PDB file of C-alpha atoms in Angstrom:
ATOM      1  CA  UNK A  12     233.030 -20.248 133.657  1.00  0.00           C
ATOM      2  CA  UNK A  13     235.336 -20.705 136.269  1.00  0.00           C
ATOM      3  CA  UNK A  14     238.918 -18.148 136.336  1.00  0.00           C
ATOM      4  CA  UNK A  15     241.995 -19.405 138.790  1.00  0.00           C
ATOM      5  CA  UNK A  16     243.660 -16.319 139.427  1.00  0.00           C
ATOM      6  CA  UNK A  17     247.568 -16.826 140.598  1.00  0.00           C
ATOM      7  CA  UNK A  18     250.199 -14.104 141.795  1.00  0.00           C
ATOM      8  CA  UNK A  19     253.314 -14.621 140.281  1.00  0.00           C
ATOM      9  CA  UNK A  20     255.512 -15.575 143.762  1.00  0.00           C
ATOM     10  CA  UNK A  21     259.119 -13.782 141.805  1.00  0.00           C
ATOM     11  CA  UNK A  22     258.227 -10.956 139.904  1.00  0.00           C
ATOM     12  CA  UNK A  23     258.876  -6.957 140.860  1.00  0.00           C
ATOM     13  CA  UNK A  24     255.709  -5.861 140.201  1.00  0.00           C
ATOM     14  CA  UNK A  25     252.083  -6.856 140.559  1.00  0.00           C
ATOM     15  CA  UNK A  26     251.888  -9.836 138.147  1.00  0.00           C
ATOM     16  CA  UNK A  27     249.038 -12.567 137.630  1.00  0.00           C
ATOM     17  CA  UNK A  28     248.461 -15.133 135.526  1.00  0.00           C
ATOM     18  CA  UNK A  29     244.507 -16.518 135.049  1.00  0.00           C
ATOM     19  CA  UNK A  30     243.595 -20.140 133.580  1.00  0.00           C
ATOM     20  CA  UNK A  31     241.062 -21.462 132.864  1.00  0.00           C
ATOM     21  CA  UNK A  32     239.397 -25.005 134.722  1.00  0.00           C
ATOM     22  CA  UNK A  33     241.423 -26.954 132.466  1.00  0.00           C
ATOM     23  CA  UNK A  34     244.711 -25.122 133.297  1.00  0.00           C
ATOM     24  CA  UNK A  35     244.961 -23.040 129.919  1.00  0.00           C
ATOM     25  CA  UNK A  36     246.056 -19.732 130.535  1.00  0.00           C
ATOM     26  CA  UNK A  37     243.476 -17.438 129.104  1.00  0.00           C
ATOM     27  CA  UNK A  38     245.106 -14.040 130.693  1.00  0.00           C
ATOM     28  CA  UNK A  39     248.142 -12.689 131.962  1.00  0.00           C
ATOM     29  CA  UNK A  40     248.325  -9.013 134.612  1.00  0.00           C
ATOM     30  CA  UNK A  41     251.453  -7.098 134.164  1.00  0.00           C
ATOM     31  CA  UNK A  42     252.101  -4.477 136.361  1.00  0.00           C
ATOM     32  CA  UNK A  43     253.257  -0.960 135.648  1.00  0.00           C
ATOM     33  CA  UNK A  44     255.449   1.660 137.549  1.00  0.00           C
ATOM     34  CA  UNK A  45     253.333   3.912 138.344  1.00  0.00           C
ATOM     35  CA  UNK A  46     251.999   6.687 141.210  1.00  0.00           C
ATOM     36  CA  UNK A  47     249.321   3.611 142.697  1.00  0.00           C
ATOM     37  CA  UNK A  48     248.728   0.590 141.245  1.00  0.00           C
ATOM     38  CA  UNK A  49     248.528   0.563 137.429  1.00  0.00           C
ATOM     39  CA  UNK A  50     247.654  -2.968 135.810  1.00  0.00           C
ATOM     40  CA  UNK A  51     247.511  -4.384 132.159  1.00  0.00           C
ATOM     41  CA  UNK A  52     245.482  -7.092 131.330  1.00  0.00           C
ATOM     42  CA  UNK A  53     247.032  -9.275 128.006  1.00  0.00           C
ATOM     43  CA  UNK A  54     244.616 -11.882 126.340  1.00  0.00           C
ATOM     44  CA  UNK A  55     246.181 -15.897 125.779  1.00  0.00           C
ATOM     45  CA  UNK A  56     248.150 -14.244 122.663  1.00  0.00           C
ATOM     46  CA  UNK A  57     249.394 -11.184 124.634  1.00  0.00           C
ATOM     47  CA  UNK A  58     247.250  -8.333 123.019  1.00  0.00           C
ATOM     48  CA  UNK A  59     246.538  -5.595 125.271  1.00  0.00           C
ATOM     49  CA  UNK A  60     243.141  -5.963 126.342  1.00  0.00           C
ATOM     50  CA  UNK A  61     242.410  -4.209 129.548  1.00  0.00           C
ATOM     51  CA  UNK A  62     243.588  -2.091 132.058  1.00  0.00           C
ATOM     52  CA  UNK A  63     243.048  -1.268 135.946  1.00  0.00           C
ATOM     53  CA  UNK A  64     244.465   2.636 136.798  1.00  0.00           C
ATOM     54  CA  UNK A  65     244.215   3.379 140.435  1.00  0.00           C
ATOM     55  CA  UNK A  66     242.942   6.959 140.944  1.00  0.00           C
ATOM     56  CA  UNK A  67     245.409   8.582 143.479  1.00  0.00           C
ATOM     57  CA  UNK A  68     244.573  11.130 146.361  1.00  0.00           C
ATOM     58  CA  UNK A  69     241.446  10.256 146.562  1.00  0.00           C
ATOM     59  CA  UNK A  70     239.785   9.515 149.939  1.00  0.00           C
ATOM     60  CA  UNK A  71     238.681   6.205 149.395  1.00  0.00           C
ATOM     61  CA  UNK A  72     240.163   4.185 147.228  1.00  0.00           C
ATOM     62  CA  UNK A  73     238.713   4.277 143.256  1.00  0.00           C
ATOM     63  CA  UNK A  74     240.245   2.584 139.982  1.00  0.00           C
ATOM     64  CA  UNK A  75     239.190   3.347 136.627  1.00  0.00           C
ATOM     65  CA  UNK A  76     238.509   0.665 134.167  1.00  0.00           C
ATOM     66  CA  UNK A  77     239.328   0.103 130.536  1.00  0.00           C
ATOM     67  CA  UNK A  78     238.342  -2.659 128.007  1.00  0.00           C
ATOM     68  CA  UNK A  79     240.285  -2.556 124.445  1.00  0.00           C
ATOM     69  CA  UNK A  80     241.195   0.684 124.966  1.00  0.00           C
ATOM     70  CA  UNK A  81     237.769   2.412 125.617  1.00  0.00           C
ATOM     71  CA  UNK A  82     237.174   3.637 129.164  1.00  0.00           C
ATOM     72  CA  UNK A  83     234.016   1.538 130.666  1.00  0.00           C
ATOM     73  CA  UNK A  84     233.761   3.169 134.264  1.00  0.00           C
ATOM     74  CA  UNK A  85     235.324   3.394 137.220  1.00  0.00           C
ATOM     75  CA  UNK A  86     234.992   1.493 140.832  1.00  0.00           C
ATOM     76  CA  UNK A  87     235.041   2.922 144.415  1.00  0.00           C
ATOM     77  CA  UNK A  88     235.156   1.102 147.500  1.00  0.00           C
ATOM     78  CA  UNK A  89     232.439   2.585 149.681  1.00  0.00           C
ATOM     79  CA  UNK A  90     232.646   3.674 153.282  1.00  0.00           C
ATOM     80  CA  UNK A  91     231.464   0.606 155.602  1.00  0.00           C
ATOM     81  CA  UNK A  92     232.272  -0.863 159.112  1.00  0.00           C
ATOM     82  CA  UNK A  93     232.349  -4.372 158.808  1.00  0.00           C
ATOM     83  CA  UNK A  94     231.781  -5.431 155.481  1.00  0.00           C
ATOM     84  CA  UNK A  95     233.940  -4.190 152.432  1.00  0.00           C
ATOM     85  CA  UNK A  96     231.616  -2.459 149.893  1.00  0.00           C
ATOM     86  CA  UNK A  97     232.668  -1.410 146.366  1.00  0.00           C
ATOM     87  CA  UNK A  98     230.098   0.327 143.471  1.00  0.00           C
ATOM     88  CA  UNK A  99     231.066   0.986 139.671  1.00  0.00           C
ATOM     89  CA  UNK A 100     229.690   4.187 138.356  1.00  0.00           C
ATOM     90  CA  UNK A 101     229.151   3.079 135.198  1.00  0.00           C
ATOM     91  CA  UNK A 102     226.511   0.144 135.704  1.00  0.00           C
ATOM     92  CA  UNK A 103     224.423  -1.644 138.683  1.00  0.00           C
ATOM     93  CA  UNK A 104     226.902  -3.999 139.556  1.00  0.00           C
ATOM     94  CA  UNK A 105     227.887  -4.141 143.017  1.00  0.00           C
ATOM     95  CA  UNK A 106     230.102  -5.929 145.225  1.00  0.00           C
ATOM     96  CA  UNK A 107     229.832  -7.013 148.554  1.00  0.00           C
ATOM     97  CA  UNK A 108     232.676  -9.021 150.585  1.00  0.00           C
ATOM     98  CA  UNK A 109     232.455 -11.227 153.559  1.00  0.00           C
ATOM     99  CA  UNK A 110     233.422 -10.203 157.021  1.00  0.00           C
ATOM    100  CA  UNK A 111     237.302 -11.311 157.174  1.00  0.00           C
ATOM    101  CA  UNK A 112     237.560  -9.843 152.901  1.00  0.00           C
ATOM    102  CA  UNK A 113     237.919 -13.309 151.697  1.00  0.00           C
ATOM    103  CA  UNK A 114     235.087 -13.763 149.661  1.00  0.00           C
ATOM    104  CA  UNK A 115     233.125 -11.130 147.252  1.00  0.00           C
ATOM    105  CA  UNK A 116     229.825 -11.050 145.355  1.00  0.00           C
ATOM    106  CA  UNK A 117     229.059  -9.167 142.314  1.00  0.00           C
ATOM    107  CA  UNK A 118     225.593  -8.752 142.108  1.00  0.00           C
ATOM    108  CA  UNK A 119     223.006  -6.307 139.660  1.00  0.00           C
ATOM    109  CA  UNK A 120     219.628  -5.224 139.600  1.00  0.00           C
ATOM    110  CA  UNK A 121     219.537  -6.134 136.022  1.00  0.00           C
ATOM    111  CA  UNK A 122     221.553  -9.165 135.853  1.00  0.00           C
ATOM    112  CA  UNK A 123     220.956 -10.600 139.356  1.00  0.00           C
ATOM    113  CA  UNK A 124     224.071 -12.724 139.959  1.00  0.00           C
ATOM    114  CA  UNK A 125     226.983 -11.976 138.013  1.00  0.00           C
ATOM    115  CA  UNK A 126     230.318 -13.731 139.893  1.00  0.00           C
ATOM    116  CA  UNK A 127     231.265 -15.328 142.809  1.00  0.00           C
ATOM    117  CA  UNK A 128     234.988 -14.755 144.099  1.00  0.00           C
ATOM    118  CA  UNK A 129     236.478 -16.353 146.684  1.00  0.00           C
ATOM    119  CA  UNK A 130     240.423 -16.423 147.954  1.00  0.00           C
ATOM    120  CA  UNK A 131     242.067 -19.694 148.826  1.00  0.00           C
ATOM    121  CA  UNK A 132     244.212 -19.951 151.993  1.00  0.00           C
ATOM    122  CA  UNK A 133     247.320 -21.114 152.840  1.00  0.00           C
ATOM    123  CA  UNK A 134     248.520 -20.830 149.057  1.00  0.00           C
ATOM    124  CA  UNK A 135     252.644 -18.715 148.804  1.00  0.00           C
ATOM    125  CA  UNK A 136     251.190 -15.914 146.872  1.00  0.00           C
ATOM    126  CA  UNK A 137     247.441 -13.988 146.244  1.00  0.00           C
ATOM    127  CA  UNK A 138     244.972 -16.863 144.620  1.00  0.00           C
ATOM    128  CA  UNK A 139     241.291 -16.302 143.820  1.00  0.00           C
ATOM    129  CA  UNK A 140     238.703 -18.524 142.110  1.00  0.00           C
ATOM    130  CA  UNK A 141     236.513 -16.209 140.374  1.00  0.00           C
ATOM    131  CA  UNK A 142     232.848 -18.212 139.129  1.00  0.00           C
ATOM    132  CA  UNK A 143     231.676 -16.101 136.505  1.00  0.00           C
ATOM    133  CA  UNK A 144     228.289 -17.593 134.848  1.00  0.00           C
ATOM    134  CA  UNK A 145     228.311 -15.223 131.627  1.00  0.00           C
ATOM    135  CA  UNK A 146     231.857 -15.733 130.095  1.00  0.00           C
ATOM    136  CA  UNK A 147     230.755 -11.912 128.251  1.00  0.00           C
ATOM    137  CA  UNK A 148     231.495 -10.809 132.348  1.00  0.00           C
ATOM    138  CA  UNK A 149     234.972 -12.563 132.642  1.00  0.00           C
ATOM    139  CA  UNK A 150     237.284  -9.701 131.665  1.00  0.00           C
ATOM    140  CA  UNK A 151     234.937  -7.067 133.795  1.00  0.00           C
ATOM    141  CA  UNK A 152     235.109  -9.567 137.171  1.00  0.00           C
ATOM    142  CA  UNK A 153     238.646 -10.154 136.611  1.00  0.00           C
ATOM    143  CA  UNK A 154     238.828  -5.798 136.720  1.00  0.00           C
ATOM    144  CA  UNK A 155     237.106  -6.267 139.925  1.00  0.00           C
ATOM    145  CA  UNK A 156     239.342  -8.777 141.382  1.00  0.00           C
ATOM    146  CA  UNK A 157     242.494  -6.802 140.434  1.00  0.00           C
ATOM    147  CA  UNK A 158     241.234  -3.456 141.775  1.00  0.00           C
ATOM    148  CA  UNK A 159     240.146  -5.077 145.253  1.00  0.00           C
ATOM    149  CA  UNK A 160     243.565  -7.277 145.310  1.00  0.00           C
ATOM    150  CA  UNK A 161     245.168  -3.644 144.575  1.00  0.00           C
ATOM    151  CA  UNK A 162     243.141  -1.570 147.346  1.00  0.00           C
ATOM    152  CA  UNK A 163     244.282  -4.845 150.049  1.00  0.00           C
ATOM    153  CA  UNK A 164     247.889  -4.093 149.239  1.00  0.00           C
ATOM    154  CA  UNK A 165     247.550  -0.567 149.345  1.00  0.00           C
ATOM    155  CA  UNK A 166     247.894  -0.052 153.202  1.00  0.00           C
TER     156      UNK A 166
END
């Protein structure tokens, strides 16, 4: 399953909107004002389906997750030198990003590859192409590319 994940270019707050290969939307991101970065994920018929909190005063950055209304974990971007790091402490998966924070990997010991995400240049606003081979992982990678989109802008 392949997600193209596009930044609104006018909008006040963080705001996305995901489609699908064939140009369907299958999500929209509203953002939320908030103390850090607080983002609601709607589903095609604009149910509330997920949310990405950002934790605040916290040395490195962390965001919890929730998925229809249940909390599933949480996801902390580890200390590293050259290559961005971030760990959920709710499951194996981990994510590792290239070099120049372009691309990302979400990998698990259980799973073994579990998306691919990678940002397109030279586009007005934020645009990712997420390749997600279990569509049962979509909403969790799209979590991940939110809360590492949201940690970029944080400054």
């Amino acid at each position: 399953m392949r997600l193209l994940f596009k930044q609104r270019l006018f909008s006040w707050f963080d705001s996305y909107d995901i489609y699908n290969e064939d140009g369907e939307t299958l999500f929209t991101v509203e953002g939320q004002i908030s103390w850090g970065h607080c983002l609601h994920i709607l589903d095609a018929r604009g149910s509330h389906i997920g949310t990405v909190q950002e934790k605040v005063l916290t040395f490195l950055p962390k965001f919890e997750l929730y998925a229809y209304g249940e909390y599933i974990g949480s996801i902390r971007k580890e200390f590293t030198f050259f290559t961005p790091r971030f760990t959920f402490d709710s499951s194996d998966w981990e994510v590792e990003g290239s070099f120049m924070e372009w691309d990302y990997s979400i990998r698990s010991a259980s799973q073994g590859h579990v998306a691919s995400i990678s940002k397109e240049l030279f586009n007005w606003t934020d645009t990712y192409v997420i390749d997600v081979p279990d569509p049962a992982n979509a909403l969790c990678a799209l979590m991940v590319v939110l809360a590492i989109d949201a940690e970029k802008c944080r400054g």
